[in-house]
Short mmCIF file of C-alpha atoms and ligand atoms in Angstrom, two decimals:
data_model
loop_
_atom_site.label_atom_id
_atom_site.label_comp_id
_atom_site.label_asym_id
_atom_site.label_seq_id
_atom_site.Cartn_x
_atom_site.Cartn_y
_atom_site.Cartn_z
CA MET A 1 -98.86 40.72 44.02
CA GLY A 2 -99.80 37.38 42.21
CA ILE A 3 -102.15 36.70 39.31
CA GLU A 4 -104.75 35.80 41.60
CA ASP A 5 -104.48 39.08 43.47
CA THR A 6 -104.69 40.77 40.09
CA ASN A 7 -107.95 39.20 39.42
CA ARG A 8 -109.37 40.02 42.62
CA ARG A 9 -108.34 43.65 42.44
CA GLU A 10 -109.78 43.99 39.00
CA MET A 11 -113.05 42.48 40.24
CA LEU A 12 -113.01 45.26 43.09
CA ILE A 13 -111.99 47.98 40.44
CA GLY A 14 -115.00 46.88 38.38
CA MET A 15 -117.35 46.84 41.42
CA GLY A 16 -115.90 50.38 42.48
CA ALA A 17 -116.76 51.67 39.03
CA GLY A 18 -120.40 51.34 39.81
CA LEU A 19 -120.91 47.71 38.90
CA VAL A 20 -122.97 46.40 41.70
CA ALA A 21 -122.79 42.72 41.96
CA LEU A 22 -126.34 41.43 41.31
CA LYS A 23 -127.76 38.84 43.49
CA THR A 24 -128.39 36.55 40.31
CA GLY A 25 -127.16 33.12 41.25
CA THR A 26 -130.17 30.77 40.22
CA ALA A 27 -131.88 29.06 42.94
CA SER A 28 -130.52 25.64 41.78
CA ALA A 29 -127.02 26.99 41.49
CA GLN A 30 -127.02 28.34 44.94
CA ALA A 31 -128.64 25.20 46.42
CA ASP A 32 -125.80 23.06 45.31
CA PRO A 33 -122.59 24.81 44.89
CA ALA A 34 -120.87 21.71 43.43
CA ARG A 35 -123.28 21.47 40.62
CA LYS A 36 -121.73 22.28 37.20
CA LEU A 37 -123.63 24.94 35.46
CA GLY A 38 -125.23 24.06 32.12
CA TYR A 39 -124.28 26.03 29.09
CA ALA A 40 -126.35 26.12 25.85
CA ILE A 41 -124.16 27.17 22.77
CA VAL A 42 -125.90 29.35 20.11
CA GLY A 43 -124.26 28.99 16.64
CA LEU A 44 -122.31 25.84 15.89
CA GLY A 45 -119.54 27.50 13.75
CA SER A 46 -115.80 27.36 13.69
CA TYR A 47 -115.04 28.96 16.99
CA ALA A 48 -117.96 27.16 18.95
CA THR A 49 -117.19 23.79 17.68
CA ARG A 50 -113.30 23.75 17.45
CA GLN A 51 -112.21 25.84 20.41
CA ILE A 52 -115.08 26.21 23.00
CA MET A 53 -117.05 22.92 22.90
CA PRO A 54 -114.14 20.54 23.46
CA GLN A 55 -112.99 22.63 26.62
CA PHE A 56 -116.02 21.79 28.72
CA ALA A 57 -114.37 18.48 29.38
CA ASN A 58 -111.82 20.38 31.33
CA CYS A 59 -114.26 22.60 33.47
CA LYS A 60 -114.75 22.34 37.12
CA HIS A 61 -117.99 24.43 37.07
CA SER A 62 -119.30 24.16 33.62
CA ARG A 63 -120.75 21.64 31.34
CA LEU A 64 -122.36 21.54 28.05
CA VAL A 65 -126.06 20.68 28.12
CA ALA A 66 -127.67 22.29 25.09
CA LEU A 67 -127.11 23.19 21.31
CA VAL A 68 -128.90 25.84 19.22
CA SER A 69 -128.48 25.87 15.35
CA GLY A 70 -130.26 26.53 12.13
CA THR A 71 -128.86 23.29 10.66
CA PRO A 72 -130.34 20.09 11.67
CA GLU A 73 -127.38 18.05 10.48
CA LYS A 74 -125.14 20.08 12.98
CA LEU A 75 -127.57 19.43 15.77
CA ALA A 76 -127.43 15.68 15.16
CA ARG A 77 -123.66 15.49 14.63
CA TYR A 78 -122.56 17.57 17.55
CA GLY A 79 -125.57 16.37 19.67
CA ALA A 80 -124.35 12.74 19.22
CA GLU A 81 -120.72 13.77 19.89
CA TYR A 82 -121.34 15.52 23.08
CA GLY A 83 -124.22 13.26 24.34
CA ILE A 84 -126.74 16.08 24.04
CA PRO A 85 -130.24 14.57 24.22
CA ALA A 86 -132.85 15.49 21.53
CA ARG A 87 -134.79 17.50 24.00
CA ASN A 88 -131.81 19.99 24.53
CA ARG A 89 -131.37 20.58 20.68
CA TYR A 90 -132.84 24.03 19.53
CA SER A 91 -133.55 25.58 16.31
CA TYR A 92 -133.41 29.58 16.17
CA ALA A 93 -137.19 29.38 15.99
CA SER A 94 -137.59 27.21 19.16
CA PHE A 95 -134.86 29.12 21.00
CA ASP A 96 -137.14 30.90 23.29
CA THR A 97 -138.49 27.68 24.88
CA ILE A 98 -135.20 27.34 26.78
CA ARG A 99 -136.99 29.27 29.36
CA ASP A 100 -138.53 26.02 30.28
CA ASN A 101 -135.43 24.07 30.50
CA PRO A 102 -133.92 24.20 34.14
CA GLU A 103 -130.77 22.34 32.84
CA ILE A 104 -129.69 25.50 30.94
CA ASP A 105 -128.01 28.17 33.24
CA ILE A 106 -126.03 30.05 30.72
CA VAL A 107 -126.43 30.76 27.12
CA TYR A 108 -123.30 31.45 25.13
CA VAL A 109 -123.78 33.38 21.94
CA VAL A 110 -121.14 32.53 19.19
CA LEU A 111 -122.99 33.87 16.13
CA PRO A 112 -121.92 36.63 13.47
CA ASN A 113 -121.72 39.86 15.32
CA SER A 114 -124.92 41.48 14.19
CA LEU A 115 -126.85 38.83 15.69
CA HIS A 116 -125.36 39.10 19.00
CA ALA A 117 -127.69 41.73 20.33
CA GLU A 118 -130.87 39.79 19.44
CA TYR A 119 -129.87 36.46 20.89
CA VAL A 120 -128.33 38.07 24.10
CA VAL A 121 -131.80 39.82 24.72
CA ARG A 122 -133.80 36.79 23.92
CA ALA A 123 -131.57 34.73 26.29
CA ALA A 124 -132.01 37.14 29.11
CA GLN A 125 -135.74 37.36 28.57
CA ALA A 126 -135.74 33.48 28.81
CA GLY A 127 -134.31 34.03 32.23
CA LYS A 128 -130.57 32.73 31.33
CA HIS A 129 -127.23 34.24 32.24
CA VAL A 130 -125.26 35.09 29.01
CA MET A 131 -121.88 34.86 27.55
CA CYS A 132 -121.50 36.77 24.28
CA GLU A 133 -118.54 36.72 21.87
CA LYS A 134 -116.54 39.71 20.95
CA PRO A 135 -117.26 42.09 19.44
CA MET A 136 -120.19 42.29 21.91
CA ALA A 137 -122.33 44.32 19.30
CA THR A 138 -122.08 46.35 16.23
CA SER A 139 -122.82 49.70 17.92
CA VAL A 140 -122.98 51.34 21.19
CA ALA A 141 -126.68 51.53 21.12
CA GLU A 142 -127.03 47.75 20.66
CA ALA A 143 -124.51 47.19 23.59
CA ARG A 144 -126.65 49.32 25.94
CA THR A 145 -129.85 47.51 24.93
CA MET A 146 -128.01 44.24 25.76
CA ILE A 147 -126.86 45.47 29.21
CA GLY A 148 -130.37 46.86 29.90
CA ALA A 149 -131.97 43.67 28.93
CA CYS A 150 -129.74 41.53 31.28
CA ARG A 151 -130.15 43.89 34.14
CA LYS A 152 -133.97 43.96 33.72
CA ALA A 153 -134.01 40.08 33.95
CA LYS A 154 -131.53 40.09 36.70
CA ARG A 155 -129.10 37.92 34.84
CA LEU A 156 -125.18 38.28 34.24
CA LEU A 157 -123.69 39.32 31.00
CA MET A 158 -120.09 38.53 30.23
CA ILE A 159 -118.13 39.09 27.01
CA GLY A 160 -115.83 36.48 25.61
CA TYR A 161 -112.59 38.36 26.16
CA ARG A 162 -110.57 35.04 26.66
CA SER A 163 -107.26 36.84 26.93
CA ARG A 164 -108.09 38.05 30.42
CA PHE A 165 -108.02 34.49 31.46
CA GLU A 166 -104.80 33.69 29.65
CA PRO A 167 -101.78 33.41 32.20
CA TYR A 168 -99.27 35.47 30.25
CA ASN A 169 -101.62 38.11 29.58
CA ARG A 170 -102.69 38.30 33.19
CA LEU A 171 -98.88 38.55 33.99
CA ALA A 172 -98.37 41.37 31.35
CA ILE A 173 -101.39 43.36 33.02
CA GLU A 174 -99.79 42.85 36.54
CA LEU A 175 -96.26 43.70 35.35
CA ALA A 176 -97.31 46.83 33.38
CA ARG A 177 -99.66 48.14 35.94
CA SER A 178 -97.15 47.59 38.83
CA GLY A 179 -94.45 49.57 36.96
CA HIS A 180 -92.26 46.57 36.38
CA VAL A 181 -90.41 48.43 33.48
CA GLY A 182 -91.04 51.76 35.01
CA PRO A 183 -94.26 53.84 34.46
CA THR A 184 -95.72 53.06 31.12
CA ARG A 185 -95.07 55.62 28.49
CA ILE A 186 -96.07 53.90 25.21
CA ILE A 187 -98.02 50.72 24.32
CA THR A 188 -98.01 49.26 20.85
CA ALA A 189 -100.48 46.64 19.82
CA GLU A 190 -100.84 44.83 16.32
CA HIS A 191 -103.28 42.51 15.16
CA GLY A 192 -104.17 41.14 11.62
CA PHE A 193 -104.45 38.40 9.35
CA ASP A 194 -104.92 37.97 5.58
CA ALA A 195 -108.81 37.51 5.26
CA LYS A 196 -109.97 34.87 2.91
CA PRO A 197 -112.82 36.05 0.67
CA GLY A 198 -116.48 34.95 0.84
CA GLN A 199 -117.09 34.84 4.61
CA TRP A 200 -119.64 36.75 6.63
CA ARG A 201 -116.69 38.85 8.32
CA LEU A 202 -116.46 40.79 4.99
CA ASP A 203 -120.15 41.41 4.84
CA ARG A 204 -121.11 44.58 6.68
CA PRO A 205 -124.72 43.81 7.49
CA LEU A 206 -123.47 40.65 9.45
CA SER A 207 -120.21 41.92 10.68
CA GLY A 208 -120.75 45.49 11.53
CA GLY A 209 -117.50 46.55 10.17
CA GLY A 210 -114.02 45.15 8.99
CA SER A 211 -110.88 44.21 10.80
CA LEU A 212 -111.39 46.62 13.57
CA MET A 213 -114.48 44.77 14.62
CA ASP A 214 -113.07 41.30 14.32
CA ILE A 215 -109.17 41.39 14.94
CA GLY A 216 -108.26 44.97 15.77
CA ILE A 217 -110.58 44.79 18.75
CA TYR A 218 -107.66 42.55 20.40
CA SER A 219 -105.29 45.63 19.95
CA LEU A 220 -107.94 48.12 21.38
CA ASN A 221 -108.75 45.86 24.33
CA ALA A 222 -105.07 44.94 25.16
CA ALA A 223 -104.36 48.70 25.11
CA ARG A 224 -107.16 49.37 27.58
CA TYR A 225 -106.30 46.46 29.87
CA LEU A 226 -102.61 47.16 29.98
CA ALA A 227 -103.02 50.91 30.44
CA GLY A 228 -105.78 50.25 33.09
CA GLU A 229 -107.62 53.30 32.03
CA GLU A 230 -109.92 54.66 29.53
CA PRO A 231 -108.81 56.67 26.39
CA VAL A 232 -109.84 60.26 26.26
CA GLN A 233 -108.53 61.05 22.66
CA VAL A 234 -108.75 58.90 19.51
CA SER A 235 -107.10 59.50 15.98
CA ALA A 236 -107.05 57.03 13.10
CA ILE A 237 -106.26 56.46 9.43
CA GLU A 238 -108.02 54.11 7.30
CA SER A 239 -106.29 52.29 4.40
CA THR A 240 -108.44 50.02 2.17
CA ASP A 241 -108.10 49.13 -1.46
CA ARG A 242 -111.76 49.32 -2.52
CA THR A 243 -111.08 47.56 -5.78
CA ASP A 244 -110.11 44.40 -3.73
CA PRO A 245 -113.36 42.36 -3.89
CA ARG A 246 -112.89 41.38 -0.14
CA PHE A 247 -113.36 45.02 0.86
CA ARG A 248 -116.38 46.24 -0.87
CA THR A 249 -118.29 46.82 2.37
CA VAL A 250 -115.79 46.77 5.18
CA GLU A 251 -112.41 48.34 5.90
CA ASP A 252 -109.24 46.40 5.51
CA ARG A 253 -106.54 48.25 7.63
CA ILE A 254 -107.04 50.86 10.32
CA ASP A 255 -104.27 52.34 12.33
CA PHE A 256 -105.40 54.22 15.47
CA MET A 257 -103.71 56.10 18.39
CA LEU A 258 -105.23 56.39 21.76
CA ARG A 259 -104.28 59.00 24.41
CA PHE A 260 -104.96 58.04 27.94
CA PRO A 261 -105.48 60.39 31.00
CA SER A 262 -102.07 59.57 32.54
CA GLY A 263 -100.32 60.47 29.29
CA VAL A 264 -99.89 57.01 28.01
CA ILE A 265 -100.07 56.79 24.17
CA ALA A 266 -101.21 53.54 22.45
CA ASN A 267 -100.18 53.06 18.87
CA CYS A 268 -102.46 50.32 17.33
CA VAL A 269 -102.72 48.26 14.09
CA SER A 270 -105.85 46.40 12.84
CA SER A 271 -105.58 44.65 9.49
CA TYR A 272 -107.14 42.16 7.17
CA SER A 273 -104.18 42.08 4.73
CA SER A 274 -101.21 41.67 6.95
CA ASN A 275 -100.27 39.10 9.61
CA HIS A 276 -99.53 40.32 13.12
CA ASN A 277 -100.34 39.29 16.72
CA GLY A 278 -98.33 41.33 19.41
CA TYR A 279 -98.16 44.07 21.81
CA ARG A 280 -95.38 45.76 23.63
CA VAL A 281 -95.60 47.98 26.84
CA ILE A 282 -92.74 50.40 26.99
CA GLY A 283 -91.84 52.02 30.20
CA THR A 284 -89.06 54.23 31.45
CA LYS A 285 -86.66 51.25 32.15
CA GLY A 286 -87.48 48.90 29.22
CA TYR A 287 -90.29 46.86 27.79
CA ILE A 288 -92.60 43.94 28.22
CA ASP A 289 -93.07 42.22 24.75
CA MET A 290 -95.81 39.62 23.92
CA GLU A 291 -95.42 38.14 20.52
CA PRO A 292 -97.62 36.28 19.84
CA ALA A 293 -99.81 37.86 22.38
CA THR A 294 -103.51 36.59 21.96
CA PRO A 295 -103.56 33.33 19.91
CA TYR A 296 -105.32 30.33 21.20
CA GLU A 297 -102.13 29.01 22.72
CA GLY A 298 -98.31 29.68 22.54
CA GLN A 299 -98.02 32.98 23.89
CA ARG A 300 -94.48 34.36 24.58
CA MET A 301 -93.16 37.04 26.70
CA MET A 302 -89.84 38.89 26.68
CA ILE A 303 -88.78 41.56 29.10
CA ARG A 304 -86.25 44.05 28.45
CA LYS A 305 -85.22 45.88 31.65
CA ASP A 306 -81.97 47.95 32.36
CA GLY A 307 -80.40 46.79 29.31
CA GLN A 308 -81.11 42.91 29.63
CA THR A 309 -83.53 41.12 27.55
CA THR A 310 -84.72 37.86 28.86
CA PRO A 311 -87.73 35.41 28.28
CA ARG A 312 -90.22 35.10 30.89
CA VAL A 313 -91.60 31.68 31.20
CA LEU A 314 -94.30 30.68 33.88
CA ALA A 315 -93.52 27.51 35.49
CA SER A 316 -97.26 26.54 35.85
CA THR A 317 -100.16 28.14 34.03
CA GLY A 318 -103.25 26.51 35.44
CA PRO A 319 -106.43 26.30 33.37
CA ASN A 320 -106.21 27.51 29.85
CA GLN A 321 -107.99 30.80 28.74
CA PHE A 322 -111.02 28.87 27.47
CA VAL A 323 -111.75 26.84 30.74
CA GLY A 324 -110.93 29.99 32.85
CA GLN A 325 -113.45 32.08 30.85
CA LEU A 326 -116.23 29.32 31.10
CA ASP A 327 -115.73 28.56 34.73
CA HIS A 328 -115.54 32.29 35.70
CA LEU A 329 -118.93 32.96 34.61
CA SER A 330 -120.23 29.79 36.23
CA GLU A 331 -118.58 30.77 39.51
CA CYS A 332 -119.90 34.55 39.25
CA VAL A 333 -123.41 32.93 38.83
CA LYS A 334 -122.95 30.76 41.80
CA THR A 335 -121.76 33.39 44.05
CA GLY A 336 -123.54 36.70 42.55
CA ARG A 337 -120.20 38.37 41.75
CA THR A 338 -119.75 40.53 38.68
CA PRO A 339 -117.47 38.91 35.86
CA ILE A 340 -114.18 40.76 35.28
CA VAL A 341 -115.32 41.36 31.74
CA PRO A 342 -119.07 42.13 31.93
CA GLY A 343 -121.23 43.85 29.20
CA GLU A 344 -119.84 47.20 30.36
CA GLU A 345 -116.35 46.15 29.21
CA GLY A 346 -117.80 45.29 25.69
CA LEU A 347 -119.62 48.64 25.81
CA ALA A 348 -116.36 50.37 26.55
CA ASP A 349 -114.77 48.90 23.41
CA MET A 350 -117.78 49.65 21.35
CA ARG A 351 -117.48 53.34 22.33
CA VAL A 352 -113.90 53.63 21.30
CA ILE A 353 -114.55 51.55 18.06
CA GLU A 354 -117.13 54.11 17.03
CA ALA A 355 -114.77 56.95 17.83
CA ILE A 356 -112.11 55.28 15.82
CA TYR A 357 -114.34 55.03 12.76
CA ARG A 358 -115.38 58.61 13.25
CA ALA A 359 -111.71 59.85 13.49
CA ALA A 360 -110.83 58.03 10.26
CA ARG A 361 -113.85 59.42 8.64
CA GLU A 362 -113.56 62.91 9.71
CA GLY A 363 -109.87 62.90 9.41
CA ARG A 364 -109.45 64.61 13.12
CA THR A 365 -108.80 63.71 16.53
CA VAL A 366 -111.97 62.58 18.35
CA THR A 367 -112.41 63.49 22.19
CA LEU A 368 -114.21 60.83 24.17
CA ASP A 369 -116.29 62.00 27.05
CA ALA A 370 -116.04 60.54 30.52
CA ALA A 371 -117.95 57.11 30.38
P1 NAD B 1 -118.36 30.92 11.78
O1 NAD B 1 -118.71 31.52 10.56
O2 NAD B 1 -117.30 29.74 11.86
O3 NAD B 1 -119.63 30.48 12.66
C1 NAD B 1 -120.76 31.29 12.61
C2 NAD B 1 -122.14 30.54 12.92
O4 NAD B 1 -123.16 31.31 12.82
C3 NAD B 1 -122.13 29.18 11.89
O5 NAD B 1 -122.50 28.08 12.51
C4 NAD B 1 -123.41 29.86 11.02
O6 NAD B 1 -124.27 28.68 10.40
C5 NAD B 1 -124.18 30.63 12.15
N1 NAD B 1 -125.15 31.61 11.63
C6 NAD B 1 -126.42 31.68 12.06
N2 NAD B 1 -127.16 32.60 11.41
C7 NAD B 1 -126.27 33.04 10.50
C8 NAD B 1 -126.47 33.92 9.32
N3 NAD B 1 -127.49 34.72 9.30
N4 NAD B 1 -125.25 34.20 8.57
C9 NAD B 1 -124.20 33.68 8.76
N5 NAD B 1 -124.07 32.71 9.82
C10 NAD B 1 -124.99 32.46 10.52
O7 NAD B 1 -117.97 32.11 12.64
P2 NAD B 1 -116.95 32.16 14.00
O8 NAD B 1 -115.42 32.34 13.61
O9 NAD B 1 -117.25 30.96 14.75
O10 NAD B 1 -117.39 33.56 14.78
C11 NAD B 1 -118.60 33.51 15.42
C12 NAD B 1 -118.32 34.49 16.51
O11 NAD B 1 -117.27 34.34 17.39
C13 NAD B 1 -118.14 36.01 15.99
O12 NAD B 1 -118.78 37.17 16.82
C14 NAD B 1 -116.53 36.00 16.24
O13 NAD B 1 -116.19 37.51 16.30
C15 NAD B 1 -116.36 35.33 17.45
N6 NAD B 1 -115.07 34.69 17.47
C16 NAD B 1 -114.26 34.81 18.68
C17 NAD B 1 -113.03 34.36 18.67
C18 NAD B 1 -112.38 34.43 20.02
O14 NAD B 1 -111.07 34.05 19.96
N7 NAD B 1 -112.79 34.89 21.04
C19 NAD B 1 -112.49 33.56 17.66
C20 NAD B 1 -113.34 33.28 16.50
C21 NAD B 1 -114.48 33.98 16.54
#
């Protein structure tokens, strides 16, 4: 089974789980399948301007048509750089008038975490499809509100889980789930970096939490996509030096363990004071190792099987993860299909994140109910 088959299969799994593909293709998108759908980017910070916006030049189905920012200088600068006319440059106050702009099909929310819910809901109410950065929200309740608002407006909601469009991660999913190194027994996943002081990530009202919300979510999401099932038990230990001025309101390190229904155990690290980016899927015959696993580029895979350790290099990888992500939502809008990482995928992570925090706080194993 190839990577494309994995993609199709995941889409079917998603639909089988009760996600009925909404007939949400906009009239203009359906009228002209060759038209590139127009994205409005909300929040012109580091990720939006350095990683996402330059990638529209490589997209087949998507183009950048509008910008939303609270800083007029940024609107002028990026507007000029990307040829966005003044009529398509919005402030947060004028944001809701995007409803009158037929050039905008999709709104991409790239704001600090606690602002995601508000802008996703406002985008849906303006009749636009929505891409929202991870973490989807700062709570399960917010995530449900966002999903509800998009459903009510009959608009698609997708979460920016770019690794699901990254060729090596897709291969890892395929190899893990097909038992390439035998049935999976253990997954380890580690993500962390040394957080610089003075940023919104360290301010709970804006971030909703510490390393887990921001970087540990990659360990969690990988454990879930590699296992292909939802955890039923969670335990966790938090280690935070509260005398470190960076960690007055958010956690530094949180180590968590997930148990899946099949018996697979995931041991995960989330840290704001040490540098890691990797995961390993360990089966009965060996392991699949990804290190680094989820950077913007440069993924490396090693496979150990039957006593031999060899690098796995893909001959051709196709569009990069950013292009794959942007074009996937455009294609879903055109065809009315459900994205492979819909709002429900963000909600699934939020449920486990809340359980991890609870397990750490209460010092006990938390059981998760069926979703
Ligand atoms: P950033 O600080 O570089 O950008 C945030 C932007 O939000 C800035 O332009 C800022 O001006 C604007 N903003 C609007 N209202 C604000 C407020 N009240 N307080 C602070 N800033 C405000 O952050 P970033 O790294 O671009 O992160 C933005 C989002 O993207 C986050 O949700 C983050 O988790 C996500 N992200 C995802 C990835 C990924 O690989 N998928 C990588 C980086 C960031």
